[in-house]
Amino acid sequence: MMNLKRLFCFVAGVAISTGTSAQTGWNHPEDIPTIEPVTVGLAGEKPADIVRYLMARGAGQAGISPDGSKIAFSYAVTGEPQLWIVDSAGGWPEQLTFGTGITFFHWAPDGEHLIIGRDADGNEREGYYLLSVDGTRERLLLPLSDAFRSFGMFSRDGSRFLFSSTERNGKDFDIYVTDVASGDTRLIHEGSFGYFPESWQPGGDLVIVNETRGEDGNDVHMLNMATGEMSPLFQPEVSAFYGDYQWLPDGSGFYLSTNQDREFATLAFYSLSKNQLELTDDHDADVASVTLSGDGRYLAWTSNEDGYSAIHVLDREGLDTVKGPTLPPGVYGIEFAADNPALAIRVTGPSTPGDVFVWDVESRDLAHAVQSTLAGLDPDTFVVPESVRYLARDGLELQGLLYRPDEAVASKPPVVVKVHGGPTGQSRPSFQAQVQYLVNNGIAVFDVNVRGSTGFGKTYARLDNQE
């Protein structure tokens, strides 16, 4: 019989099971946990131990170097997320950070450095550091403080970077700029609630800034770095989402995804000279991960098809569609290298904890740069969920992902109904160790998308908005 208590009590490499306790006043000593050494069981054992599922790991955040030759990624195989680097063609990765784990990283434009964040024991208040690509030289840029910070981006020449912080009053996110060489930091815009720099115009002074507006929407402003002036760009009457900004190389306009005046986020383009937002056709699937090759020729994005990602690539020269690579099913994040038509694709799916592929759009060559580990589990035992739609009592169509055990394991299985967190979010077919463990032990899992979930239109996402 499987030990379900271990499923919910495995913490930081220590298994907690039931046993006796000296605690008084409680008549059920079997409910009091005691600590036992962790064992993973034998490879190939059926059912496999929960510890093996929890030890399956892959790349977290991943980013491709400007020249497309390397992949940097966060990996928690040591117990804390650390920064690793590997050739885009694959090979043995090298660990760059040690000690306290990282919270984020970004490539510097020179391709020789990365900026990383570290907080104090998980308090989410980060200090910033500049790390050489070989991991041998590290410099403090911003020390830890009591303020929350959110990194924005580097200027195109790498001499400065923007970030938001609550340093001024502890509650509002203002915008700051830091000189990389000197470390000098200055406030450039006082915000109210949340202002976040998103994308810096190539060779120019304009920065796209998001202003938080509710949990699933934002207004957009344009910040002029030369004058400090902040001008409103998008402030619709009905709150909308804007994101994934990608400037043309000449800085004359940018692509983005938005659900302005429609249910689902679609691909759009904004021209500075026309002062006009052009929206593509509306489809019943959200567009995300918009990315543009450095020379502006190739435009790529993903669409959310019942939770599963699909990749779309457009050759802007001939307006031809480029067929994407064949990948494991799941959720994709994509990013073009800044100076190379190489597309980095991070995949997390039912049997993929976090793999990274690099696809050359011109040659169509696909490299498997980062391969996750399944901790000795048989990948054929992992279950791919099916999308199930059904009507609620009031006639509203709902959706969820159903993970079914093999009939040989359980012909009429019990069902765990799993409800995702929020405030907004969506159950998608990413890697979920606990779900796969339950399914392989004869328990079905229905990963439901309740009212208020994203991925099913703006109206659906706001159906639970009430006092």
Short mmCIF file of C-alpha atoms in Angstrom, two decimals:
data_model
loop_
_atom_site.label_atom_id
_atom_site.label_comp_id
_atom_site.label_asym_id
_atom_site.label_seq_id
_atom_site.Cartn_x
_atom_site.Cartn_y
_atom_site.Cartn_z
CA MET A 1 0.00 0.00 0.00
CA MET A 2 1.26 3.47 -0.83
CA ASN A 3 2.12 5.82 2.00
CA LEU A 4 0.04 8.92 1.28
CA LYS A 5 1.33 10.66 4.42
CA ARG A 6 4.77 10.80 2.80
CA LEU A 7 3.25 12.58 -0.19
CA PHE A 8 2.21 15.55 1.89
CA CYS A 9 4.99 15.48 4.49
CA PHE A 10 8.15 15.31 2.38
CA VAL A 11 10.06 18.49 3.15
CA ALA A 12 13.64 19.45 2.26
CA GLY A 13 14.93 15.91 1.95
CA VAL A 14 13.38 14.63 5.18
CA ALA A 15 10.45 12.24 5.25
CA ILE A 16 7.98 12.62 8.10
CA SER A 17 5.96 9.62 9.17
CA THR A 18 3.71 8.83 12.12
CA GLY A 19 4.90 7.49 15.46
CA THR A 20 4.60 7.87 19.20
CA SER A 21 5.14 11.16 20.97
CA ALA A 22 5.65 12.36 24.51
CA GLN A 23 3.11 15.11 23.84
CA THR A 24 0.28 14.95 26.37
CA GLY A 25 -3.40 15.66 25.87
CA TRP A 26 -3.69 13.86 22.54
CA ASN A 27 -5.13 10.38 22.35
CA HIS A 28 -4.00 9.56 18.80
CA PRO A 29 -0.19 9.25 18.84
CA GLU A 30 -0.25 7.82 15.31
CA ASP A 31 -1.06 11.33 14.09
CA ILE A 32 2.09 12.85 15.58
CA PRO A 33 4.89 12.97 12.97
CA THR A 34 8.39 11.76 13.65
CA ILE A 35 11.41 12.17 11.40
CA GLU A 36 12.81 9.22 9.47
CA PRO A 37 15.65 8.93 6.95
CA VAL A 38 14.56 9.22 3.33
CA THR A 39 14.69 6.17 1.09
CA VAL A 40 13.85 6.22 -2.61
CA GLY A 41 13.05 2.55 -3.00
CA LEU A 42 14.39 0.41 -5.81
CA ALA A 43 14.39 1.59 -9.42
CA GLY A 44 11.62 -0.14 -11.34
CA GLU A 45 9.69 -0.92 -8.18
CA LYS A 46 5.91 -0.67 -8.58
CA PRO A 47 4.44 1.47 -7.25
CA ALA A 48 7.42 3.79 -7.16
CA ASP A 49 8.11 5.72 -3.96
CA ILE A 50 6.87 9.33 -3.77
CA VAL A 51 10.45 10.47 -3.08
CA ARG A 52 11.47 9.56 -6.64
CA TYR A 53 8.68 11.71 -8.07
CA LEU A 54 9.68 14.66 -5.89
CA MET A 55 13.31 14.27 -6.96
CA ALA A 56 12.50 14.53 -10.68
CA ARG A 57 13.93 17.91 -11.66
CA GLY A 58 14.56 20.14 -14.64
CA ALA A 59 15.46 23.67 -15.65
CA GLY A 60 13.50 26.46 -14.03
CA GLN A 61 14.08 29.85 -15.65
CA ALA A 62 16.16 29.59 -18.85
CA GLY A 63 17.73 32.23 -21.06
CA ILE A 64 19.79 32.14 -24.26
CA SER A 65 22.98 34.19 -24.62
CA PRO A 66 22.96 37.11 -27.09
CA ASP A 67 25.01 35.15 -29.64
CA GLY A 68 22.91 32.03 -29.17
CA SER A 69 25.84 29.84 -28.15
CA LYS A 70 24.92 29.19 -24.51
CA ILE A 71 21.91 28.52 -22.29
CA ALA A 72 21.86 29.79 -18.71
CA PHE A 73 19.28 28.17 -16.47
CA SER A 74 18.26 27.83 -12.84
CA TYR A 75 18.43 24.28 -11.47
CA ALA A 76 17.59 23.13 -7.94
CA VAL A 77 19.35 19.76 -8.03
CA THR A 78 21.54 20.87 -5.09
CA GLY A 79 18.47 21.72 -2.98
CA GLU A 80 18.45 25.43 -3.82
CA PRO A 81 18.00 27.07 -7.23
CA GLN A 82 21.47 27.86 -8.57
CA LEU A 83 22.66 29.25 -11.89
CA TRP A 84 24.03 26.77 -14.43
CA ILE A 85 25.29 27.20 -17.97
CA VAL A 86 25.60 24.82 -20.92
CA ASP A 87 26.39 25.01 -24.63
CA SER A 88 23.31 25.42 -26.80
CA ALA A 89 24.27 22.21 -28.59
CA GLY A 90 24.08 20.38 -25.27
CA GLY A 91 26.78 18.79 -23.14
CA TRP A 92 27.78 18.80 -19.50
CA PRO A 93 26.48 21.92 -17.68
CA GLU A 94 28.63 24.01 -15.35
CA GLN A 95 27.36 25.36 -12.03
CA LEU A 96 28.09 29.10 -11.66
CA THR A 97 26.59 30.03 -8.27
CA PHE A 98 26.91 28.41 -4.85
CA GLY A 99 25.68 29.03 -1.32
CA THR A 100 22.45 31.01 -1.17
CA GLY A 101 20.26 30.23 -4.17
CA ILE A 102 19.33 32.73 -6.86
CA THR A 103 15.91 34.31 -7.35
CA PHE A 104 16.35 35.38 -10.99
CA PHE A 105 18.96 36.07 -13.67
CA HIS A 106 19.29 37.93 -16.97
CA TRP A 107 21.99 38.01 -19.62
CA ALA A 108 23.88 41.28 -20.00
CA PRO A 109 24.01 42.53 -23.62
CA ASP A 110 27.77 41.84 -23.86
CA GLY A 111 27.17 38.10 -23.40
CA GLU A 112 30.08 38.03 -20.93
CA HIS A 113 28.08 38.70 -17.77
CA LEU A 114 24.77 37.93 -16.11
CA ILE A 115 22.88 39.84 -13.47
CA ILE A 116 21.54 37.63 -10.68
CA GLY A 117 19.32 38.21 -7.67
CA ARG A 118 19.61 36.71 -4.19
CA ASP A 119 17.37 37.32 -1.20
CA ALA A 120 17.78 36.67 2.53
CA ASP A 121 16.42 33.24 3.42
CA GLY A 122 13.47 33.51 1.06
CA ASN A 123 12.19 36.93 2.15
CA GLU A 124 11.85 38.02 -1.52
CA ARG A 125 13.89 41.20 -0.93
CA GLU A 126 16.70 40.83 -3.41
CA GLY A 127 20.21 42.11 -3.76
CA TYR A 128 21.65 42.34 -7.29
CA TYR A 129 25.04 40.97 -8.40
CA LEU A 130 26.98 41.02 -11.68
CA LEU A 131 28.55 37.63 -12.46
CA SER A 132 31.04 36.77 -15.19
CA VAL A 133 29.97 34.05 -17.60
CA ASP A 134 32.69 31.70 -16.30
CA GLY A 135 31.53 32.21 -12.70
CA THR A 136 34.94 33.41 -11.44
CA ARG A 137 34.19 37.12 -10.93
CA GLU A 138 31.22 38.54 -9.05
CA ARG A 139 30.43 42.12 -8.07
CA LEU A 140 27.74 43.52 -5.79
CA LEU A 141 25.52 46.02 -7.61
CA LEU A 142 22.71 46.60 -5.11
CA PRO A 143 22.91 45.35 -1.51
CA LEU A 144 20.07 43.63 0.31
CA SER A 145 17.52 45.98 1.86
CA ASP A 146 14.03 45.90 3.33
CA ALA A 147 12.59 46.92 -0.04
CA PHE A 148 11.01 44.70 -2.66
CA ARG A 149 12.60 44.93 -6.10
CA SER A 150 11.57 43.85 -9.58
CA PHE A 151 14.27 43.78 -12.27
CA GLY A 152 13.41 45.45 -15.58
CA MET A 153 16.08 45.30 -18.26
CA PHE A 154 19.49 46.51 -19.41
CA SER A 155 19.95 49.37 -21.82
CA ARG A 156 20.97 48.03 -25.24
CA ASP A 157 24.63 48.97 -24.65
CA GLY A 158 24.59 47.32 -21.21
CA SER A 159 25.79 50.43 -19.38
CA ARG A 160 22.61 50.86 -17.30
CA PHE A 161 19.67 48.84 -16.06
CA LEU A 162 16.20 49.68 -14.81
CA PHE A 163 14.27 48.18 -11.93
CA SER A 164 11.28 48.91 -9.71
CA SER A 165 11.50 49.12 -5.92
CA THR A 166 9.50 49.99 -2.81
CA GLU A 167 12.59 51.67 -1.30
CA ARG A 168 10.96 55.10 -0.96
CA ASN A 169 7.98 54.28 1.26
CA GLY A 170 7.77 50.50 1.56
CA LYS A 171 4.56 50.11 -0.46
CA ASP A 172 4.70 51.84 -3.87
CA PHE A 173 6.92 50.56 -6.70
CA ASP A 174 8.96 53.42 -8.15
CA ILE A 175 11.36 53.18 -11.11
CA TYR A 176 15.14 53.44 -10.62
CA VAL A 177 18.13 53.37 -12.95
CA THR A 178 21.57 52.02 -12.00
CA ASP A 179 24.90 52.72 -13.71
CA VAL A 180 26.61 49.32 -14.05
CA ALA A 181 30.19 50.66 -13.90
CA SER A 182 29.80 52.88 -10.85
CA GLY A 183 26.79 51.34 -9.12
CA ASP A 184 25.21 54.78 -8.79
CA THR A 185 21.42 54.48 -8.51
CA ARG A 186 18.83 57.21 -8.83
CA LEU A 187 15.06 57.49 -8.74
CA ILE A 188 13.60 58.46 -12.10
CA HIS A 189 9.85 58.08 -11.50
CA GLU A 190 7.71 58.07 -8.38
CA GLY A 191 4.90 55.59 -8.83
CA SER A 192 1.64 54.95 -7.06
CA PHE A 193 0.96 51.26 -6.37
CA GLY A 194 2.96 49.53 -9.14
CA TYR A 195 5.06 50.86 -12.04
CA PHE A 196 7.34 48.38 -13.82
CA PRO A 197 9.75 49.02 -16.75
CA GLU A 198 9.26 46.38 -19.44
CA SER A 199 11.22 47.13 -22.62
CA TRP A 200 13.85 49.70 -23.70
CA GLN A 201 13.77 51.12 -27.23
CA PRO A 202 16.82 50.05 -29.31
CA GLY A 203 19.14 53.02 -29.76
CA GLY A 204 16.62 55.37 -28.17
CA ASP A 205 15.37 56.87 -24.92
CA LEU A 206 11.87 55.40 -24.72
CA VAL A 207 10.95 52.73 -22.18
CA ILE A 208 7.61 50.89 -22.08
CA VAL A 209 6.23 50.88 -18.52
CA ASN A 210 3.38 48.77 -17.13
CA GLU A 211 1.16 50.20 -14.41
CA THR A 212 -0.71 47.55 -12.39
CA ARG A 213 -4.48 47.78 -12.73
CA GLY A 214 -6.21 44.95 -10.90
CA GLU A 215 -4.92 41.40 -10.83
CA ASP A 216 -5.24 40.60 -14.55
CA GLY A 217 -4.82 43.97 -16.26
CA ASN A 218 -2.44 46.89 -16.63
CA ASP A 219 -2.20 50.33 -18.17
CA VAL A 220 0.81 51.21 -20.31
CA HIS A 221 2.98 54.33 -20.31
CA MET A 222 6.02 55.53 -22.23
CA LEU A 223 8.92 56.85 -20.17
CA ASN A 224 11.41 59.19 -21.85
CA MET A 225 14.78 58.54 -20.21
CA ALA A 226 16.24 61.80 -21.54
CA THR A 227 13.55 64.07 -20.10
CA GLY A 228 12.03 61.92 -17.34
CA GLU A 229 8.57 62.51 -18.82
CA MET A 230 5.99 59.73 -18.44
CA SER A 231 3.21 59.71 -21.06
CA PRO A 232 0.12 57.43 -21.04
CA LEU A 233 -0.10 55.02 -23.97
CA PHE A 234 -2.93 52.54 -23.26
CA GLN A 235 -5.60 53.28 -20.63
CA PRO A 236 -8.79 51.56 -21.81
CA GLU A 237 -12.10 52.05 -20.02
CA VAL A 238 -12.32 48.29 -19.42
CA SER A 239 -9.09 46.97 -17.93
CA ALA A 240 -6.96 44.94 -20.36
CA PHE A 241 -3.70 43.01 -20.36
CA TYR A 242 -0.62 44.19 -22.29
CA GLY A 243 2.73 42.41 -22.34
CA ASP A 244 5.51 40.60 -24.25
CA TYR A 245 6.81 43.81 -25.86
CA GLN A 246 9.25 43.33 -28.77
CA TRP A 247 10.72 46.43 -30.44
CA LEU A 248 11.62 46.50 -34.12
CA PRO A 249 15.41 46.88 -34.56
CA ASP A 250 15.00 50.51 -35.70
CA GLY A 251 12.84 51.39 -32.68
CA SER A 252 9.92 52.58 -34.84
CA GLY A 253 7.37 50.35 -33.15
CA PHE A 254 6.85 47.15 -31.22
CA TYR A 255 4.90 43.92 -31.17
CA LEU A 256 2.97 42.85 -28.09
CA SER A 257 0.16 40.61 -26.86
CA THR A 258 -3.05 42.17 -25.55
CA ASN A 259 -6.72 41.43 -24.91
CA GLN A 260 -7.78 45.05 -25.36
CA ASP A 261 -11.40 45.17 -26.64
CA ARG A 262 -11.59 41.36 -26.86
CA GLU A 263 -11.77 38.20 -24.79
CA PHE A 264 -8.42 36.56 -25.60
CA ALA A 265 -4.93 38.04 -25.83
CA THR A 266 -3.90 38.40 -29.46
CA LEU A 267 -0.81 39.49 -31.37
CA ALA A 268 -0.68 43.24 -31.96
CA PHE A 269 1.65 45.94 -33.30
CA TYR A 270 2.05 49.57 -32.20
CA SER A 271 3.57 52.15 -34.57
CA LEU A 272 5.14 55.26 -33.02
CA SER A 273 4.66 57.35 -36.16
CA LYS A 274 1.00 56.40 -36.57
CA ASN A 275 0.31 56.38 -32.82
CA GLN A 276 -1.88 53.40 -33.55
CA LEU A 277 -2.40 49.88 -32.15
CA GLU A 278 -3.12 47.26 -34.81
CA LEU A 279 -4.71 44.03 -33.58
CA THR A 280 -4.68 40.72 -35.46
CA ASP A 281 -7.74 38.52 -35.81
CA ASP A 282 -9.37 37.39 -32.58
CA HIS A 283 -9.02 33.69 -31.76
CA ASP A 284 -10.19 31.59 -28.83
CA ALA A 285 -6.66 31.11 -27.51
CA ASP A 286 -4.34 33.49 -25.64
CA VAL A 287 -1.13 34.57 -27.35
CA ALA A 288 2.00 34.74 -25.16
CA SER A 289 5.84 34.63 -25.29
CA VAL A 290 6.04 37.02 -28.23
CA THR A 291 9.69 37.19 -29.36
CA LEU A 292 11.48 38.78 -32.33
CA SER A 293 14.83 37.79 -33.80
CA GLY A 294 17.57 40.41 -33.49
CA ASP A 295 17.45 41.36 -37.17
CA GLY A 296 13.66 41.62 -37.04
CA ARG A 297 13.09 38.94 -39.66
CA TYR A 298 11.46 36.22 -37.58
CA LEU A 299 8.54 36.72 -35.22
CA ALA A 300 7.49 33.87 -32.91
CA TRP A 301 4.83 33.41 -30.26
CA THR A 302 2.89 30.70 -28.45
CA SER A 303 -0.83 30.11 -28.16
CA ASN A 304 -2.64 28.47 -25.24
CA GLU A 305 -4.78 25.62 -26.62
CA ASP A 306 -6.77 24.21 -23.67
CA GLY A 307 -3.61 24.63 -21.59
CA TYR A 308 -1.21 23.09 -24.10
CA SER A 309 1.22 25.41 -25.89
CA ALA A 310 1.58 25.67 -29.65
CA ILE A 311 4.48 27.53 -31.31
CA HIS A 312 3.95 29.88 -34.26
CA VAL A 313 6.77 31.41 -36.34
CA LEU A 314 6.42 34.04 -39.06
CA ASP A 315 9.09 35.00 -41.61
CA ARG A 316 8.38 38.73 -41.88
CA GLU A 317 10.30 39.09 -45.15
CA GLY A 318 7.91 36.98 -47.18
CA LEU A 319 5.12 36.80 -44.60
CA ASP A 320 5.51 33.03 -44.73
CA THR A 321 4.64 30.71 -41.87
CA VAL A 322 7.56 28.58 -40.67
CA LYS A 323 6.69 25.14 -39.33
CA GLY A 324 7.97 24.73 -35.80
CA PRO A 325 9.84 21.74 -34.34
CA THR A 326 8.24 18.63 -32.86
CA LEU A 327 8.43 18.83 -29.06
CA PRO A 328 7.05 16.99 -26.03
CA PRO A 329 3.52 18.18 -25.17
CA GLY A 330 3.21 20.71 -22.39
CA VAL A 331 3.75 24.39 -21.65
CA TYR A 332 6.40 26.31 -23.61
CA GLY A 333 8.36 29.49 -23.00
CA ILE A 334 10.29 30.81 -26.01
CA GLU A 335 12.98 33.45 -26.58
CA PHE A 336 15.11 34.46 -29.56
CA ALA A 337 18.81 35.15 -29.09
CA ALA A 338 19.54 38.87 -29.52
CA ASP A 339 22.08 38.43 -32.34
CA ASN A 340 21.17 35.06 -33.83
CA PRO A 341 18.05 33.35 -35.29
CA ALA A 342 18.27 30.74 -32.54
CA LEU A 343 15.06 30.14 -30.59
CA ALA A 344 15.37 28.81 -27.04
CA ILE A 345 12.35 26.75 -25.97
CA ARG A 346 11.78 25.67 -22.37
CA VAL A 347 9.32 22.77 -22.07
CA THR A 348 7.56 21.58 -18.95
CA GLY A 349 5.03 18.82 -19.46
CA PRO A 350 3.52 15.67 -17.92
CA SER A 351 6.80 13.77 -18.35
CA THR A 352 9.16 16.72 -18.70
CA PRO A 353 10.16 18.57 -15.49
CA GLY A 354 12.02 21.23 -17.48
CA ASP A 355 13.89 20.62 -20.75
CA VAL A 356 15.43 23.32 -22.95
CA PHE A 357 15.73 23.02 -26.72
CA VAL A 358 17.48 25.38 -29.13
CA TRP A 359 16.00 25.58 -32.63
CA ASP A 360 17.80 27.30 -35.50
CA VAL A 361 14.95 28.83 -37.48
CA GLU A 362 16.98 29.06 -40.70
CA SER A 363 18.64 25.63 -40.73
CA ARG A 364 15.73 23.96 -38.83
CA ASP A 365 18.30 22.15 -36.64
CA LEU A 366 17.03 21.27 -33.16
CA ALA A 367 19.40 20.73 -30.22
CA HIS A 368 18.45 19.32 -26.82
CA ALA A 369 20.47 21.68 -24.63
CA VAL A 370 19.13 20.83 -21.15
CA GLN A 371 17.67 17.43 -20.26
CA SER A 372 15.77 16.98 -17.03
CA THR A 373 16.03 13.92 -14.80
CA LEU A 374 13.16 11.62 -13.86
CA ALA A 375 15.05 10.15 -10.89
CA GLY A 376 14.94 6.63 -12.28
CA LEU A 377 11.23 6.67 -13.13
CA ASP A 378 10.01 5.12 -16.38
CA PRO A 379 8.81 7.97 -18.65
CA ASP A 380 6.21 5.64 -20.20
CA THR A 381 4.37 5.56 -16.86
CA PHE A 382 3.67 9.29 -16.89
CA VAL A 383 0.11 10.18 -17.86
CA VAL A 384 -0.80 12.92 -20.32
CA PRO A 385 -4.11 14.53 -19.28
CA GLU A 386 -7.10 15.02 -21.53
CA SER A 387 -9.00 18.30 -21.70
CA VAL A 388 -12.56 17.87 -20.43
CA ARG A 389 -15.32 20.44 -20.91
CA TYR A 390 -18.66 20.28 -19.14
CA LEU A 391 -21.60 22.47 -18.20
CA ALA A 392 -22.13 23.98 -14.76
CA ARG A 393 -25.61 24.10 -13.19
CA ASP A 394 -26.19 27.57 -14.65
CA GLY A 395 -25.14 26.47 -18.16
CA LEU A 396 -21.63 27.97 -18.12
CA GLU A 397 -19.03 25.76 -19.82
CA LEU A 398 -16.16 24.80 -17.54
CA GLN A 399 -12.89 22.99 -18.32
CA GLY A 400 -10.28 20.90 -16.57
CA LEU A 401 -7.47 18.44 -17.20
CA LEU A 402 -8.25 14.83 -16.34
CA TYR A 403 -5.41 12.45 -15.46
CA ARG A 404 -6.65 8.83 -15.68
CA PRO A 405 -4.81 5.82 -14.28
CA ASP A 406 -4.15 2.86 -16.53
CA GLU A 407 -7.16 0.53 -16.47
CA ALA A 408 -4.88 -2.29 -15.38
CA VAL A 409 -4.08 -0.25 -12.26
CA ALA A 410 -7.64 0.91 -11.49
CA SER A 411 -10.71 0.42 -13.68
CA LYS A 412 -12.96 2.60 -11.48
CA PRO A 413 -10.54 4.90 -9.68
CA PRO A 414 -11.34 7.40 -6.96
CA VAL A 415 -10.80 11.00 -8.07
CA VAL A 416 -8.88 13.84 -6.43
CA VAL A 417 -10.21 17.25 -7.49
CA LYS A 418 -7.28 19.67 -7.58
CA VAL A 419 -7.97 23.41 -7.49
CA HIS A 420 -5.14 25.72 -8.51
CA GLY A 421 -4.11 28.83 -6.62
CA GLY A 422 -4.42 32.46 -7.60
CA PRO A 423 -5.50 35.25 -7.40
CA THR A 424 -5.67 34.30 -11.09
CA GLY A 425 -4.10 31.30 -12.75
CA GLN A 426 -4.76 28.25 -14.88
CA SER A 427 -4.33 24.50 -14.53
CA ARG A 428 -2.00 23.60 -17.39
CA PRO A 429 -0.22 20.33 -18.31
CA SER A 430 3.09 21.18 -16.69
CA PHE A 431 5.10 18.67 -14.67
CA GLN A 432 3.39 17.88 -11.35
CA ALA A 433 5.14 15.23 -9.29
CA GLN A 434 2.31 14.67 -6.80
CA VAL A 435 -0.28 14.29 -9.57
CA GLN A 436 1.78 11.68 -11.42
CA TYR A 437 2.38 9.80 -8.18
CA LEU A 438 -1.35 9.62 -7.41
CA VAL A 439 -2.27 8.54 -10.95
CA ASN A 440 0.35 5.80 -10.95
CA ASN A 441 -1.15 4.56 -7.67
CA GLY A 442 -4.64 4.20 -9.10
CA ILE A 443 -6.10 7.61 -8.18
CA ALA A 444 -7.42 9.86 -10.95
CA VAL A 445 -6.82 13.61 -10.70
CA PHE A 446 -9.10 16.27 -12.13
CA ASP A 447 -7.14 19.52 -12.36
CA VAL A 448 -10.06 21.91 -12.63
CA ASN A 449 -10.17 25.47 -13.96
CA VAL A 450 -12.79 27.13 -11.79
CA ARG A 451 -14.44 30.46 -12.59
CA GLY A 452 -11.79 33.12 -12.33
CA SER A 453 -9.16 31.06 -14.15
CA THR A 454 -7.18 32.60 -16.98
CA GLY A 455 -6.89 31.06 -20.44
CA PHE A 456 -10.63 31.10 -21.20
CA GLY A 457 -11.23 34.75 -21.94
CA LYS A 458 -11.36 38.00 -20.04
CA THR A 459 -14.96 37.55 -18.92
CA TYR A 460 -14.33 34.08 -17.48
CA ALA A 461 -11.28 35.33 -15.57
CA ARG A 462 -13.43 37.95 -13.84
CA LEU A 463 -16.46 35.82 -12.96
CA ASP A 464 -15.28 35.49 -9.35
CA ASN A 465 -14.66 39.20 -8.85
CA GLN A 466 -16.90 40.15 -5.96
CA GLU A 467 -16.68 41.51 -2.45
#
